[in-house]
Every structure is written in C-alpha cells, then in structure tokens.
C-alpha cells in the first residue's frame, strides 16, 4: 500500500499553491499573535523566533498568557505540548503518506505539521493523491506566512485594531468547516460527529484551555470505531 | 531588538516539546499492532477532531457565527472553491455583526 507513495518537487509546488487561500486565515492569526506579543513585552526577535521555532498559534497565545506570570520554562514547555496534543493525532492520521517515506523525510515533514496543512493534505490523500511532498509544500507556505505575519502584526498591530468587524476572526473556523464537509459520510459519520460536538461543548464549559478539542475528538472517533465494529 | 536568555530557553523548550508531540503520533502509530479498531479510530479521527474544534466557539459566537457556519457549510456542500467559502463566511459574520449589535 505504501510502496507507491512518491515525494516530488511537483507535489511540493502543488501543496504550496493549494494553500495560498488558507494563508489569508493564517496571516490574520499570525498578525494577531505579533500584535499581542508586542503588548506582552516580547522583543521583535523573540516573537519571530517563537513563531519560527514553535509554529503553533494556540500554544503561542497560551505562552503569552504565561509569560507575564513568571512561569517556569518547564511549565511553559509542558503547556505548549498539551495545547498541541492534537498534532499527535494528526501525525497518526498521516500514516498512509508518511509510512511510504524514508524516516528522514517523514520526521522532517512532521517538523512543520499544522492543522491547515494536515487538513489540506488529508483531503488530497482522500482524493487519491500519492505525492507526500504536497504536505511539506503546504506546511512551508503556512510557515512563511506565519513568520511574516507575526512580524507584520508586531510592527503594524495598531492598524488591525478591529479585525472582528470584518469577520476576519471567522476565517480560521471557516477553513476547518469547509474542510470538514467533504469528510461527511452519512450513516457512518452522523453519530460520531454528534458525539464529538456534544462532548467538546461539555468540555468547553467544564475543562480548562484547549482540552475540549481532545475530549471531543477522542469521544467522536471512539464512537465511530465502536459503531464500525458492530456493523 | 534583544533576546533574553531565559526567553530563548522557553522558546526552545516550547519548540522541542511541540516537535516531540508532532513526531510521536507517527512514531506510536507505526509501532502499535494494526487492528481494524485502530484503523476505524484513525479513519474517524480527523472529522471528529474538526467538529470538536469548531463547534464550541461557533455556537458560543451567537447568531453571526451560526449564520457564518451555515454559509460555509452550504458553499462547501455545493463544492464551491475554498476561497469563496471563506469569503462567504466572513462576509456573513461581518454583516450580521453590523445588524445585530453586541456580538
């Protein structure tokens, strides 16, 4: 199954270009991070280094929260790992492509794994795509946009004072919604997705931080796997 | 333009922790015994994850984000290009925020 996975420059370019529309959503978020980093007293270099080396928006915002409270380095690192636990599940779901690559290419591609490049790669994979470099191309575009927009937000954050009036904060959820719709398979998805929605809302009310995502995802996927077993 | 050495360590710690999370999902799934249950779990994981990711904030955002989500779902179901779906969603949210003050 994995023997026919390829890794070409053409695939890289296809992934890079296919991700340009999503770059818009990422850039508003990146600019928001740059703006907030400035507010929290990070230097420009620190903000850019964090975007470049961590490259995970939600955990970077959490770090900004902890920054001002004199938290230990260990706590900040653990918080980042916890907020980003979803990446573990995404990397697992990328197995059909990654298992066909050399370990260097697979673990190298995973350096820049983020939600949007995962979602786009998954839909390319589901459409029969076999070129795993698509994933890296998509991630690299998002990384460039992320670092550049962090710098932009740091420098010009005051100009973006009211992005919500333009609905720009909705671009990120809109990306995920539009990529979820094609995954829907009537009988097979309805119950697991309902469970995921219910569990995540419950956890959103009761648990701290981003744990709602993990609770909902695991509850939904477990439900789906259990239902499939009984079918 | 300066880098505090503690800040640099914290950033490196975050980066390392996040990479270990990224790498470990693939590392573990390759070493776990393959089973139909694990395959089914992984099959359902992405959809469940996206649903869990967007449902609470969209529901919590009030009528503008509810309508925005409906607009995006409709566009995506009609196989509109991604950019069209995104703009339709953002425009719907922006419009309703103008009409319904307070959201």
Coordinates of C-alpha atoms in Angstrom, one line a residue:
Chain A
X1 CA 0.0 0.0 0.0
X2 CA 2.7 2.5 1.0
X3 CA 5.2 1.4 -1.7
X4 CA 3.6 3.7 -4.3
X5 CA 3.9 6.9 -2.3
X6 CA 6.1 9.5 -4.1
X7 CA 7.8 12.7 -3.0
X8 CA 8.4 15.1 -5.8
X9 CA 9.0 18.8 -6.3
X10 CA 5.8 18.9 -8.4
X11 CA 3.9 17.7 -5.3
X12 CA 5.6 20.2 -3.1
X13 CA 4.6 23.0 -5.5
X14 CA 1.0 21.8 -5.7
X15 CA 0.7 21.8 -1.9
X16 CA 2.3 25.2 -1.7
X17 CA -0.1 26.7 -4.2
X18 CA -3.2 25.0 -2.9
X19 CA -2.6 26.5 0.5
X20 CA -2.4 30.1 -0.6
X21 CA -6.2 30.8 0.1
X22 CA -5.7 29.4 3.6
X23 CA -2.7 31.6 4.1
X24 CA -5.2 34.5 4.4
X25 CA -6.7 33.0 7.5
X26 CA -3.3 32.1 8.9
X27 CA -2.0 35.6 8.3
X28 CA -4.7 37.3 10.4
X29 CA -4.0 34.9 13.2
X30 CA -0.2 35.5 12.8
X31 CA -0.6 39.2 12.8
X32 CA -2.8 39.0 15.9
X33 CA 0.0 37.0 17.6
X34 CA 2.6 39.5 16.7
X35 CA 0.4 42.3 18.0
X36 CA -0.2 40.6 21.3
X37 CA 3.4 39.6 21.7
X38 CA 4.3 43.3 21.4
X39 CA 1.7 44.1 24.1
X40 CA 3.1 41.4 26.4
X41 CA 6.6 42.9 26.2
X42 CA 8.4 40.4 23.9
X43 CA 11.0 41.8 21.6
X44 CA 10.5 41.5 17.9
X45 CA 13.2 38.8 17.7
X46 CA 11.6 36.8 20.5
X47 CA 8.2 37.0 18.8
X48 CA 9.7 35.9 15.4
X49 CA 11.7 33.1 17.0
X50 CA 8.7 31.8 18.7
X51 CA 6.7 31.8 15.5
X52 CA 9.5 30.2 13.6
X53 CA 10.5 27.5 16.1
X54 CA 7.2 26.7 17.7
X55 CA 4.9 27.4 14.7
X56 CA 1.6 26.6 16.6
X57 CA -0.7 29.6 17.2
X58 CA -2.8 28.4 20.1
X59 CA 0.2 27.3 22.2
X60 CA 2.0 30.6 21.4
X61 CA -1.0 32.6 22.7
X62 CA -1.0 30.4 25.8
X63 CA 2.7 31.1 26.2
X64 CA 2.0 34.8 26.1
X65 CA -0.5 34.4 28.9
X66 CA 2.1 32.5 31.0
X67 CA 4.9 34.9 30.0
X68 CA 3.6 37.7 32.2
X69 CA 3.1 35.4 35.2
X70 CA 6.8 34.5 35.6
X71 CA 6.1 30.8 34.9
X72 CA 9.0 28.3 34.7
X73 CA 10.4 27.2 31.4
X74 CA 9.3 23.7 32.1
X75 CA 5.7 24.8 32.7
X76 CA 5.6 26.9 29.5
X77 CA 7.0 23.9 27.5
X78 CA 4.6 21.4 29.0
X79 CA 1.7 23.8 28.4
X80 CA 2.8 24.0 24.7
X81 CA 2.9 20.2 24.5
X82 CA -0.5 19.9 26.0
X83 CA -2.2 22.5 23.9
X84 CA -0.6 20.9 20.8
X85 CA -1.5 17.3 21.6
X86 CA -3.9 17.3 18.7
X87 CA -0.8 17.2 16.4
X88 CA -0.1 13.7 17.7
X89 CA -3.4 12.6 16.4
X90 CA -2.9 14.4 13.1
X91 CA 0.5 12.8 12.6
X92 CA -1.0 9.4 13.3
X93 CA -3.7 10.1 10.7
X94 CA -1.0 11.0 8.1
X95 CA 0.3 7.4 8.3
X96 CA -0.8 6.4 4.8
X97 CA 1.6 9.0 3.3
X98 CA 4.4 9.1 5.9
X99 CA 4.8 5.3 6.2
X100 CA 5.8 5.3 2.5
X101 CA 8.7 7.7 3.0
X102 CA 12.1 7.3 4.4
X103 CA 12.3 8.2 8.2
X104 CA 14.3 11.3 7.4
X105 CA 11.6 12.6 5.0
X106 CA 8.7 11.5 7.3
X107 CA 10.1 13.0 10.5
X108 CA 11.4 16.0 8.6
X109 CA 7.9 16.7 7.1
X110 CA 6.5 16.5 10.6
X111 CA 8.6 19.4 11.9
X112 CA 6.1 21.9 10.3
X113 CA 2.9 19.9 10.8
X114 CA 0.0 22.3 11.5
X115 CA -3.8 22.0 11.4
X116 CA -4.3 23.6 8.0
X117 CA -1.6 21.7 6.1
X118 CA -2.9 18.5 7.7
X119 CA -6.4 19.2 6.6
X120 CA -5.5 20.0 3.1
X121 CA -3.2 17.0 2.8
X122 CA -5.8 14.7 4.2
X123 CA -8.3 15.9 1.5
X124 CA -5.7 15.4 -1.2
X125 CA -5.0 11.9 0.2
X126 CA -8.7 11.1 0.2
X127 CA -8.9 12.2 -3.4
X128 CA -6.3 9.6 -4.2
X129 CA -3.2 11.9 -4.0
X130 CA 0.0 9.9 -3.6
X131 CA 2.6 12.6 -3.6
X132 CA 3.6 13.2 0.1
X133 CA 5.6 16.3 -0.7
X134 CA 2.2 18.0 -1.0
X135 CA 2.1 18.0 2.8
X136 CA 5.6 19.7 3.1
X137 CA 4.7 22.3 0.4
X138 CA 1.6 23.2 2.2
X139 CA 3.3 23.5 5.6
X140 CA 6.2 25.6 4.2
X141 CA 3.8 28.1 2.7
X142 CA 2.0 28.4 6.1
X143 CA 5.3 28.7 7.9
X144 CA 6.4 31.6 5.7
X145 CA 3.0 33.3 6.1
X146 CA 3.1 32.7 9.8
X147 CA 6.5 34.2 10.4
X148 CA 6.0 37.1 8.0
X149 CA 2.6 38.0 9.5
X150 CA 4.0 37.8 13.0
X151 CA 6.5 40.5 12.0
X152 CA 3.7 42.5 10.3
X153 CA 1.5 42.3 13.4
X154 CA 4.3 43.3 15.7
X155 CA 5.1 46.3 13.6
X156 CA 1.6 47.4 12.5
X157 CA -0.6 45.8 15.1
X158 CA -2.4 49.1 15.8
X159 CA -3.8 49.2 12.3
X160 CA -5.6 45.9 12.9
X161 CA -7.5 47.2 15.9
X162 CA -10.9 45.9 14.8
X163 CA -10.5 42.7 12.7
X164 CA -13.7 41.3 14.2
X165 CA -15.8 44.0 12.5
X166 CA -14.7 42.5 9.1
X167 CA -15.4 38.9 10.3
X168 CA -11.7 38.1 9.9
X169 CA -11.6 36.2 13.1
X170 CA -14.1 33.8 11.5
X171 CA -11.6 32.9 8.7
X172 CA -9.9 30.2 10.8
X173 CA -13.0 28.3 11.9
X174 CA -14.3 28.8 8.3
X175 CA -11.3 27.0 7.0
X176 CA -11.9 24.0 9.2
X177 CA -15.7 23.9 8.5
X178 CA -15.2 23.9 4.7
X179 CA -12.7 21.0 5.0
X180 CA -14.9 19.0 7.3
X181 CA -17.9 19.0 5.0
X182 CA -16.3 16.7 2.3
X183 CA -15.4 14.2 5.1
X184 CA -19.0 13.6 5.9
X185 CA -20.3 10.1 5.1
X186 CA -24.0 10.0 6.1
X187 CA -24.6 6.8 8.1
X188 CA -21.0 6.4 9.2
X189 CA -20.4 10.0 10.4
X190 CA -23.6 11.3 11.9
X191 CA -23.4 9.7 15.3
X192 CA -19.7 10.0 15.9
X193 CA -19.8 13.7 14.8
X194 CA -22.7 14.4 17.1
X195 CA -20.9 12.8 20.0
X196 CA -17.8 14.9 19.1
X197 CA -19.8 18.1 19.1
X198 CA -21.6 17.3 22.3
X199 CA -18.5 16.2 24.2
X200 CA -16.5 19.1 23.1
X201 CA -19.2 21.6 24.2
X202 CA -19.4 19.9 27.5
X203 CA -15.6 20.0 28.0
X204 CA -15.5 23.6 26.7
X205 CA -17.8 24.5 29.7
X206 CA -16.0 22.5 32.3
X207 CA -12.3 22.0 31.4
X208 CA -9.5 24.5 31.1
X209 CA -7.8 25.6 27.9
X210 CA -7.9 23.6 24.7
X211 CA -8.7 20.3 26.3
X212 CA -12.2 20.4 24.8
X213 CA -10.7 19.6 21.4
X214 CA -9.0 16.4 22.6
X215 CA -12.1 15.3 24.6
X216 CA -14.4 15.8 21.6
X217 CA -12.0 14.2 19.1
X218 CA -11.4 11.1 21.1
X219 CA -15.0 10.7 22.1
X220 CA -16.2 11.0 18.5
X221 CA -13.5 8.8 17.0
X222 CA -14.0 6.1 19.7
X223 CA -17.8 6.2 19.0
X224 CA -17.2 5.8 15.3
X225 CA -14.8 2.9 15.8
X226 CA -17.1 1.1 18.2
X227 CA -20.1 1.5 15.8
X228 CA -18.0 0.2 12.9
X229 CA -17.1 -2.9 14.9
X230 CA -20.7 -3.7 15.5
X231 CA -21.7 -3.2 11.9
Chain B
X1 CA 15.9 44.2 19.5
X2 CA 17.2 41.8 22.1
X3 CA 16.8 38.2 23.2
X4 CA 16.6 37.5 26.8
X5 CA 18.4 34.2 27.5
X6 CA 15.5 32.9 29.7
X7 CA 13.0 33.8 27.0
X8 CA 15.2 32.0 24.4
X9 CA 15.3 28.9 26.6
X10 CA 11.5 29.0 27.0
X11 CA 11.0 29.3 23.2
X12 CA 13.4 26.4 22.6
X13 CA 11.6 24.3 25.2
X14 CA 8.2 25.0 23.6
X15 CA 9.6 24.2 20.2
X16 CA 11.2 21.0 21.3
X17 CA 8.0 19.9 23.2
X18 CA 5.8 20.7 20.3
X19 CA 8.1 18.7 17.8
X20 CA 8.1 15.7 20.1
X21 CA 4.3 15.8 20.1
X22 CA 4.3 16.1 16.3
X23 CA 6.7 13.2 15.8
X24 CA 5.3 10.9 18.5
X25 CA 1.9 10.4 16.8
X26 CA 3.5 8.9 13.8
X27 CA 6.1 7.1 15.8
X28 CA 3.5 5.4 18.0
X29 CA 1.0 4.5 15.3
X30 CA 3.8 2.7 13.4
X31 CA 4.6 0.6 16.4
X32 CA 1.1 -0.2 17.6
X33 CA -0.2 -3.5 16.3
X34 CA -2.5 -2.9 13.3
X35 CA -6.1 -3.7 14.0
X36 CA -9.5 -3.0 12.5
X37 CA -10.4 -1.0 15.5
X38 CA -7.3 1.2 15.3
X39 CA -7.9 1.7 11.6
X40 CA -11.5 2.7 12.2
X41 CA -10.5 5.0 15.0
X42 CA -7.9 6.8 12.8
X43 CA -10.5 7.0 10.0
X44 CA -13.0 8.8 12.2
X45 CA -10.4 10.9 14.0
X46 CA -10.0 13.9 11.5
X47 CA -13.7 14.6 11.1
X48 CA -14.4 14.2 14.9
X49 CA -11.4 16.5 15.6
X50 CA -12.6 19.3 13.2
X51 CA -16.1 19.1 14.6
X52 CA -14.8 19.3 18.1
X53 CA -12.5 22.1 17.2
X54 CA -15.2 24.4 15.7
X55 CA -18.5 23.6 17.4
X56 CA -18.0 25.2 20.8
X57 CA -16.6 28.6 19.5
X58 CA -19.1 28.7 16.7
X59 CA -22.1 28.0 19.0
X60 CA -20.6 30.4 21.5
X61 CA -20.3 33.2 19.0
X62 CA -24.1 33.8 18.7
X63 CA -26.2 34.3 15.6
X64 CA -23.5 35.9 13.4
X65 CA -21.2 32.8 13.7
X66 CA -24.1 30.4 13.5
X67 CA -25.1 32.0 10.1
X68 CA -21.5 32.2 9.0
X69 CA -21.1 28.5 9.7
X70 CA -24.3 27.7 7.7
X71 CA -23.0 29.9 4.8
X72 CA -19.6 28.0 4.8
X73 CA -21.3 24.6 5.0
X74 CA -23.7 25.4 2.1
X75 CA -20.8 26.6 -0.1
X76 CA -18.7 23.6 0.8
X77 CA -21.6 21.2 0.1
X78 CA -22.1 22.8 -3.3
X79 CA -18.3 22.3 -3.9
X80 CA -17.6 26.0 -4.2
X81 CA -13.8 26.9 -4.2
X82 CA -12.3 27.2 -0.8
X83 CA -11.7 30.9 -1.2
X84 CA -15.4 31.5 -2.0
X85 CA -16.5 29.6 1.1
X86 CA -14.1 31.5 3.3
X87 CA -15.2 34.9 2.0
X88 CA -18.9 34.0 2.2
X89 CA -18.5 33.0 5.8
X90 CA -16.5 36.1 6.8
X91 CA -18.9 38.4 4.9
X92 CA -21.9 36.8 6.6
X93 CA -20.4 37.2 10.0
X94 CA -19.4 40.8 9.4
X95 CA -22.8 41.7 8.0
X96 CA -24.7 40.2 11.0
X97 CA -22.4 41.8 13.5
X98 CA -23.3 45.2 11.9
X99 CA -27.0 44.4 12.0
X100 CA -27.1 42.8 15.5
X101 CA -25.1 45.0 17.8
X102 CA -23.5 43.3 20.7
X103 CA -22.0 40.2 19.1

